[in-house]
Short mmCIF file of C-alpha atoms in Angstrom, two decimals:
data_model
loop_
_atom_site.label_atom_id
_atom_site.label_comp_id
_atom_site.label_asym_id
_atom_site.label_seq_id
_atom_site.Cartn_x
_atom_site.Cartn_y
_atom_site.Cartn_z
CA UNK D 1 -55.72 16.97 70.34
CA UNK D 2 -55.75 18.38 67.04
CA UNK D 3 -53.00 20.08 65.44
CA UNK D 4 -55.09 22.48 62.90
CA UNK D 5 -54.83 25.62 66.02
CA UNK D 6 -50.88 25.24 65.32
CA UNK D 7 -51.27 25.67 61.60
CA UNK D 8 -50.84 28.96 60.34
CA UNK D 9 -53.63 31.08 58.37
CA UNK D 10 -53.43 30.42 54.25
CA UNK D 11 -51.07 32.77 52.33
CA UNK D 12 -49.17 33.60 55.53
CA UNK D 13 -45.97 31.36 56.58
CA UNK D 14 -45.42 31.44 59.98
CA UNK D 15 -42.02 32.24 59.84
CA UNK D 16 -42.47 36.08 58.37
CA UNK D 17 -44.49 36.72 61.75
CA UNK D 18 -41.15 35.77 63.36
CA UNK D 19 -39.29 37.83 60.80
CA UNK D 20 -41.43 40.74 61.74
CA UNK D 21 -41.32 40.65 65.69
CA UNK D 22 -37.01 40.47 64.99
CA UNK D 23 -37.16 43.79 62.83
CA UNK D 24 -39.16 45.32 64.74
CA UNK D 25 -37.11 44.56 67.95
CA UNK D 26 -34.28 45.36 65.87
CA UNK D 27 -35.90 48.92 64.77
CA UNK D 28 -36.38 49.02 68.73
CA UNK D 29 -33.02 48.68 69.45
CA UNK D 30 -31.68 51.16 67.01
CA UNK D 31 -34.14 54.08 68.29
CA UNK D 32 -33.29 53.50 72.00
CA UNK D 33 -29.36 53.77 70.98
CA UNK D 34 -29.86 56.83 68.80
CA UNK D 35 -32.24 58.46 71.41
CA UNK D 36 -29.66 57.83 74.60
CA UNK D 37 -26.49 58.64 72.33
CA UNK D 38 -25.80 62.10 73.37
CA UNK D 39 -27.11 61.59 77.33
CA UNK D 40 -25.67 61.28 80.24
CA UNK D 41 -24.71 56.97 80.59
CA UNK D 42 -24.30 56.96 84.06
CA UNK D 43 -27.51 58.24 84.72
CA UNK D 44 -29.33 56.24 82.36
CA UNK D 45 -27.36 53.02 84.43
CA UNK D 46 -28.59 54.60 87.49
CA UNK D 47 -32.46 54.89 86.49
CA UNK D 48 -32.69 51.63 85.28
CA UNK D 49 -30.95 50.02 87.88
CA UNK D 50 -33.34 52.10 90.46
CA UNK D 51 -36.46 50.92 88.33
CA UNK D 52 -35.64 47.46 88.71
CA UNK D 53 -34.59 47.47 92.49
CA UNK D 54 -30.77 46.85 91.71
CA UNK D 55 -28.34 47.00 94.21
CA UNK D 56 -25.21 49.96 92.77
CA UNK D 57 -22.70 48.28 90.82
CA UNK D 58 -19.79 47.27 92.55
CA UNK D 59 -16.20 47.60 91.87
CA UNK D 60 -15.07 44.47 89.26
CA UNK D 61 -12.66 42.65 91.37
CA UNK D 62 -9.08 42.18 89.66
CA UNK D 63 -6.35 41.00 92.45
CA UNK D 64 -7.19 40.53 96.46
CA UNK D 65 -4.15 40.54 98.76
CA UNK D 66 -4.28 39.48 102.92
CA UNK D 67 -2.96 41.38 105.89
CA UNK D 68 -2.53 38.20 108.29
CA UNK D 69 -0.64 38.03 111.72
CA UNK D 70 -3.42 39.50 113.84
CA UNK D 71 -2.90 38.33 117.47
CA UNK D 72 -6.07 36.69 118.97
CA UNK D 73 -8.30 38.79 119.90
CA UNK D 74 -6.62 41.89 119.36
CA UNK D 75 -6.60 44.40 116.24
CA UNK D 76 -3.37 46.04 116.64
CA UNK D 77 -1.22 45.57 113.54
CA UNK D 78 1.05 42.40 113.24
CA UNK D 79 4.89 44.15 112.50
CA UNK D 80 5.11 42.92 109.07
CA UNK D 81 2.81 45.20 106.94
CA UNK D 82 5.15 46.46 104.15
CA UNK D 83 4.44 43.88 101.41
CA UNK D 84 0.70 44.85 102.12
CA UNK D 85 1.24 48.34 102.01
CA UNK D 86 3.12 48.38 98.81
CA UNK D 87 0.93 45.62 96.78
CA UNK D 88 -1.89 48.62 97.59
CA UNK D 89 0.71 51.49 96.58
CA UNK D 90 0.97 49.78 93.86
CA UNK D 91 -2.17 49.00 92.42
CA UNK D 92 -3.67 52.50 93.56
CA UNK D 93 -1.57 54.53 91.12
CA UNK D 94 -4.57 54.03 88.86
CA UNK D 95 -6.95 56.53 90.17
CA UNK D 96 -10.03 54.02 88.43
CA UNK D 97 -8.94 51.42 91.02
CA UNK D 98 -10.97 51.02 94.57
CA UNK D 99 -9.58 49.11 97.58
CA UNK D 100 -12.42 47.36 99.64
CA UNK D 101 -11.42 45.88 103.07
CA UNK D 102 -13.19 42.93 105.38
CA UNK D 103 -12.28 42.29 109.02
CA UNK D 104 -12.01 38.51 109.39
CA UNK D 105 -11.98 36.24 112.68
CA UNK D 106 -11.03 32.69 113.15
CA UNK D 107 -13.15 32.38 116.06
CA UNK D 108 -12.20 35.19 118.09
CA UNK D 109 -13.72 37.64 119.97
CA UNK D 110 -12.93 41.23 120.86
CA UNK D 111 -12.67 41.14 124.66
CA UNK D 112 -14.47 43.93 125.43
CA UNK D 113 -18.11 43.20 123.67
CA UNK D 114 -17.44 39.71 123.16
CA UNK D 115 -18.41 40.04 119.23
CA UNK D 116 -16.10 38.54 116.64
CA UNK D 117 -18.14 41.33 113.84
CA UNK D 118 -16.41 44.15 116.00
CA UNK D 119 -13.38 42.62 116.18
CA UNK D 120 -12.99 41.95 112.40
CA UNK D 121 -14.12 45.83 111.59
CA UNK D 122 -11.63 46.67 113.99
CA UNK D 123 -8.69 44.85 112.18
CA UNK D 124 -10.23 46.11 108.58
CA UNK D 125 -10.23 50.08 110.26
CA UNK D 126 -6.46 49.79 111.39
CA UNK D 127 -5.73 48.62 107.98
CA UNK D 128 -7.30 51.34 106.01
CA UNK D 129 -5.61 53.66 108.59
CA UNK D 130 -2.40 51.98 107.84
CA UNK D 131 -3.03 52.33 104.07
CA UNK D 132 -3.93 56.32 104.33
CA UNK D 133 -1.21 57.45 106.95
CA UNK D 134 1.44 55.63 104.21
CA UNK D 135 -0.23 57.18 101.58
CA UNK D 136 -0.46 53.75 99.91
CA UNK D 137 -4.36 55.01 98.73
CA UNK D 138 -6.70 58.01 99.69
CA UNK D 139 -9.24 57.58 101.81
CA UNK D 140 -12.06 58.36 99.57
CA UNK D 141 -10.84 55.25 97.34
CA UNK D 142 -10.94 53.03 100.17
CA UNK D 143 -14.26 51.10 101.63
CA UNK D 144 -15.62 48.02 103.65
CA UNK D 145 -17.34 45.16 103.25
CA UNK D 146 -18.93 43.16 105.71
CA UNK D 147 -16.85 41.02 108.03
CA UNK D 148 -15.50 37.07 107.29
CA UNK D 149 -14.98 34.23 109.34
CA UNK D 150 -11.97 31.71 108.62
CA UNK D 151 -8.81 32.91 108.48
CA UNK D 152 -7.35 35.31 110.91
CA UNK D 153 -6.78 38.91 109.23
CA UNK D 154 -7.88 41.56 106.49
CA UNK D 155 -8.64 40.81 103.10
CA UNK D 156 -7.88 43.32 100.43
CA UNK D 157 -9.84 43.12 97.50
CA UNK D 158 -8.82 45.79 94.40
CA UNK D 159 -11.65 46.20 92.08
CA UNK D 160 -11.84 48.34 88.68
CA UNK D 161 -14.40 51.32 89.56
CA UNK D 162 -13.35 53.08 86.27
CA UNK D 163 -15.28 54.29 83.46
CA UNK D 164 -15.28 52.44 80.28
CA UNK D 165 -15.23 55.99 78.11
CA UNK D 166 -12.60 57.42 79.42
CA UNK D 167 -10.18 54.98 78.43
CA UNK D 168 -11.50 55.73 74.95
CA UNK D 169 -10.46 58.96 75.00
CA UNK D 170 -7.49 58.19 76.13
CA UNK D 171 -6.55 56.25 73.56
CA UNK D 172 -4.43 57.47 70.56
CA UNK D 173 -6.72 58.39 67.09
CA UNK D 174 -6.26 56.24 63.90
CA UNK D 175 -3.38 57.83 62.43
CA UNK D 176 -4.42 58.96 58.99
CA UNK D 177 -2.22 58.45 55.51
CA UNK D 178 -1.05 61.35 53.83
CA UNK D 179 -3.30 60.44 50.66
CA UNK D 180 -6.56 60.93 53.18
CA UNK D 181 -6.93 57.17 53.94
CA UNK D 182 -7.56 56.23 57.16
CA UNK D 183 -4.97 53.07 58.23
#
């Protein structure tokens, strides 16, 4: 095999055509931030997630909790449900954060259709139901996930659903020095 096809042409190192295809990726770059600067980011997240088939972005999970005590085969709710309901009351002062529940089953059944699935949904629903009527989060902040096997209860997952800009403008300006220079 000869090497001479690898060689590059005379007066031209191969390294500026690699220096070229990095500025102009780089020039690339720049336009694409200065044309999207003043549109709307969550739509721009949306399209390109839709162009490439993506599944919605999901709430970044930050703490998980577990409502356990469920009686076998039943969904009504064990009697202690307080450290539950205030770990949620808790963590759902923060209007950014979303509470996801999943149903799980150790095995058992719901008696009446003989599927563990509608048995763990069951257990999840009287949860959420728990968490609304307490006012521990609202409803609309609250959703499912599909149901678990292994241990015997509800899982309850908080994830961050916020948006990153608006805790910039939350945040406090650089405070300026009375000779005009920024500190």
């Amino acid at each position: 095999m000869s090497m001479a096809r690898f060689e590059a042409p005379p007066g031209r190192p191969l390294w500026l055509t690699t220096l070229a295809d990095l500025a102009l990726l780089l020039v690339g770059f720049f336009v694409f931030l200065q044309a999207t600067q003043r549109l709307d980011g969550p739509a721009i997240a949306a399209g390109i997630r839709a162009g490439f088939d993506a599944a919605p972005v999901a709430p970044m999970p930050v703490d998980f909790g577990m409502v356990g005590g469920f009686a076998p085969g039943s969904a009504a709710l064990p009697a202690d449900t307080a450290q539950a309901v205030a770990f949620v009351t808790s963590a759902a002062r923060d209007p950014r954060v979303a509470v996801t529940l999943a149903g799980a089953t150790d095995g058992d059944v719901d008696a009446a259709t003989g599927s563990a699935a509608i048995l763990a949904t069951d257990r999840a629903r009287a949860v959420a139901a728990l968490l609304v009527m307490r006012g521990a989060a609202p409803a609309d902040r609250i959703g499912f996930a599909a149901p678990r096997t292994g241990q015997r209860g509800v899982h309850i997952d908080l994830g961050y659903a916020g948006d990153r800009q608006a805790v910039a403008v939350r945040q406090a300006p650089v405070a300026a020095d009375p000779n005009g220079v920024s500190r």
